[in-house]
């Protein structure tokens, strides 16, 4: 709220019954008996309904005769009259919608002495010590002062907690001082206010009770009362209260008082006080007591707290102990004047005073306190004084002459005086600055940083029936309310007892000042903080605070436009009011009505302003008002919008395009065909629902789309904010582009914007951007777009400017668009618009030629001709751009078909996310990313769609002539993609999408894909297939392989070599993944692919490389036609080099180094394939020069390679051992394969290939191939693989060497056979053998034979082969023949 207000806080239920109880003259017990017996039911007496006005007045003003107190936390309330009291509790009523109201929790008579009446009441809540209820009250204490001098404390149930008499005169006033959090924070250097209760008696006696002692005593009494009620015994005596008692001299008829701790008085102030008042200054901590009364009007007393005062409670306890010793009967008498819980738990009535005579309580003497100073006024008597919250030392007092004075207690001077307030009731209200501040917003709650505070004084004049709010100290009146003359102003002036800074952080806001109406309603007085700045000298501070307040209100969810409008109008400075208006206008969910109302009020206010700032502000208001009116007009037009139906007229689309956009028959057919293909390839998710097409926007969003700048001629000029173009485009143009709204009405409405005539280009750009965003709805709406463009191009007189604008739009909007269909239609529309302009220009020129013949006319004719030529040249540019858009549309159609393949996976694992889809491409992308960009895009789709590489280079003729591998496995989407790819290659990009170009980019894309996921070698294998399929371009193959080797393979091969060298065997999976990134089970395949890559480099013949030549346009032409140039529509292409161009520029390679690296890869692959052990490839198989050569690039010729002729015997021996180890392992695997159902033929052939490779590598390692081959054959027969051995034996060039080894194998087998047959047969066979044969058989050792249990027939065949191989006239030849005869005899036996 922006002004003071009375807010309903809580109401009092049964208010009339409270009055009836307090002012009834009958005994309450008798009254209740009458009600029970039905006495008085027929009397029909209405006591208050009297005819005289005086009776009615008395009925309304009964509250002013009562003693009323309310707790600061608004939990409890007390209303007392004479000897009766009513305690009320604040409760929530579920039946009344959850509203709170005070309900009676106890009522009764409290007087215990004869003629004793209540003269003062106080509601004092005690803070809770529980952690779960941090900062809240635990229970309430009703402190009642009586005319007898007794102070009694009651609970909310009317149970007596404490009864004590400090002085025997009536209590005039009870004041409580508690901890004030905000006073502590805002006056950190001042002395802390201690909790204490001061009791003023009628004869100017002041009793000061320590707050801490009272807090502990009340808690103890409460606990004892609960325990006594539970056990049925008497409550024990509470601990004594710490108190002081002063006698205030030199003032008569003291009526009210306040106390304020002054802290330690400085020497300067002591000397000053002595010189002014001739009173010796006090030392130590001093407390100021200010009292009002008569003679003097105001008196000031300074109490030194350093002296020790007698404690009255201690004296009372001593007297009680003495009485206990004398007689037990006197205990009850002593409890009459020191009543610790006079009411017993059993509820028994007290002993009548006639039976036991009460002794008079002993009253402790008081200490005289001399008056320090005062304000004498003989005719003035003080009525009431209240202390302002905080530690500024301000107090307000009322007197008998109808004045209210504001007093500074520190200087003992009156700061301000108000007249005409008889019987005034005064209170203070402290407001806080609730606006956020950057330097304290985050620290208020945590550290308790002080807020900005403002102090107001509330004065209630009951005789006048007015409540006024004034700003302290010298501020104006900020509020006035006409209220009843019988209301009460309640000012508690204290908080909860026992509060401290830590507990106050979680406590609620205490009640400061409220009004209790005569109808029983309690109203809180609300004062905004900015009213403290109502002075004319605080205009800027006032407005800045309101600005913060407005900003805070605008950030809330529920925004009250009327309240914000009221705050804006209350501002005084034009500059700050302008800031507030701009904040207001940029806030959503308020509405144009409030905006218009605010602008109208401000315009009326500054209509006659003379300052330049005010005049500029009025112009700004007018511009804002015009924009809001345009917003309302456009909103009315958008209401008529209806969603368009789906376009279905595809058959007549070609004719419609030709007639509407001035296309030739061929051009229109091509356009219609491209549109239809694009529509079929578009995903179904582009369909928009009606809920997504809401054209209504908030007026604040509309205003934010425009930036207003000062202009010398127009005052203010409106320009369009580029960041808001999307919102503005939907609001302004959607209904006319895709609906039935007339575009002329839209453009005429837009023209009303002041200064918009210079924003044609921006408007056209916004229109085109919105057209492109709704690409799915553009079919058949090209005519509407053309109408809008014609109307937005309203400067038709300047054709050259229009050409420039359209050219800029082409570069900035159309060519960069990722909506190819919308951009293509836009190109056709603008081209048609330019052709229409050209035709109009030609008609104008023909008329000018017939009408003008003068020289000046000839000059103008020349100028017109130049303009016409410019227009023709620009039309040709648009024709070329149209061709580029056609190519781009066809390419994007192909990309979308590829994305459909990814969106319809065969398995759940193949599901592609949005990030995996290939993005669409613009013309600008094609022009700036090099000649290979189309191939890159298609290669990306091919890599993700898993189409067989052989289908990439398929053409229409090849497809018709023969079956292509993988074509039968294509699904519907893949088939459409291949068809569109063939169309793009044949008609759009014959060079950029040629087979070799695509294979090149596919190879690189697969290698990059593998590099991202090294665990999957599928990408590398597919890439090598693509690389092999590059035909007639060995230079490209070698260059790509060389780039892939240096980028992806080389470092990993060296890392694998170091790892095998380190562990001395095939490393485990953890090490392989850590060092290389490939699993151990895939490492052999990785080495095979690396070897194949090197083989491709080695197989490339540099003599077949084409020699480049230079054409007239400085383009490189190569031998193959598909690499000779780019497409004719893309001659201006630029940007990065393609992969193919980079491959051509690769240097020649060192073939010896390639072979050297292939040797290393063979070693590593063999180690990983056969899990060999004891292998040190770097140190054992290669010398120092060989190890260093591995680090060099393949194009390096200055590398020192090892010489085969000077290889050391150590290296040769290690190599021979390594080769033999591989062959032995392979033969062992062959043996295992042969034992499992004849073995797997594929694996057996692989093992044979391994052996062949080992024999070949023997030559590369400077070893004898024949020895390796002989060793292989010997191992085959040794393992019983006679068939494989016979096959290999035929290929040996020098069989005599192997024959001797095979003869030993025959002897071992024969010996094993003779040892395992029947002894009788064996003896017979031995007897028939020649001595030489038997000696040869007996000399054989069977340990070296891997498989001895071989059929004797196979052994005979082997012996016959050996005998045929061995040369004649050789000693072993005759032995072989004899062994054959022996074997034959054994076989016959």
PDB file of C-alpha atoms in Angstrom, residues 68 77 486 508 517 585 615 633 659 688 813-814 931 1049 1136 1268 1293:
ATOM      1  CA  UNK A  68      -7.124  -2.877  28.884  1.00  0.00           C
ATOM      2  CA  UNK A  77      -5.663  -9.804  26.087  1.00  0.00           C
ATOM      3  CA  UNK A 486     -15.033   5.474  22.448  1.00  0.00           C
ATOM      4  CA  UNK A 508       7.710 -12.963  14.928  1.00  0.00           C
ATOM      5  CA  UNK A 517     -12.866  -0.238  18.607  1.00  0.00           C
ATOM      6  CA  UNK A 585       5.423  -1.020 -18.860  1.00  0.00           C
ATOM      7  CA  UNK A 615       8.342  17.937 -22.472  1.00  0.00           C
ATOM      8  CA  UNK A 633      -5.595  -3.182 -32.927  1.00  0.00           C
ATOM      9  CA  UNK A 659       1.109 -18.167 -62.721  1.00  0.00           C
ATOM     10  CA  UNK A 688       1.908 -27.859 -34.965  1.00  0.00           C
ATOM     11  CA  UNK A 813      18.299 -14.120 -43.883  1.00  0.00           C
ATOM     12  CA  UNK A 814      17.755 -16.381 -46.872  1.00  0.00           C
ATOM     13  CA  UNK A 931      33.971 -28.015 -51.928  1.00  0.00           C
ATOM     14  CA  UNK A1049      47.297 -45.186 -35.807  1.00  0.00           C
ATOM     15  CA  UNK A1136      38.414 -24.856 -45.826  1.00  0.00           C
ATOM     16  CA  UNK A1268      61.153 -71.941 -41.737  1.00  0.00           C
ATOM     17  CA  UNK A1293      62.242 -76.580 -53.409  1.00  0.00           C
TER      18      UNK A1293
END
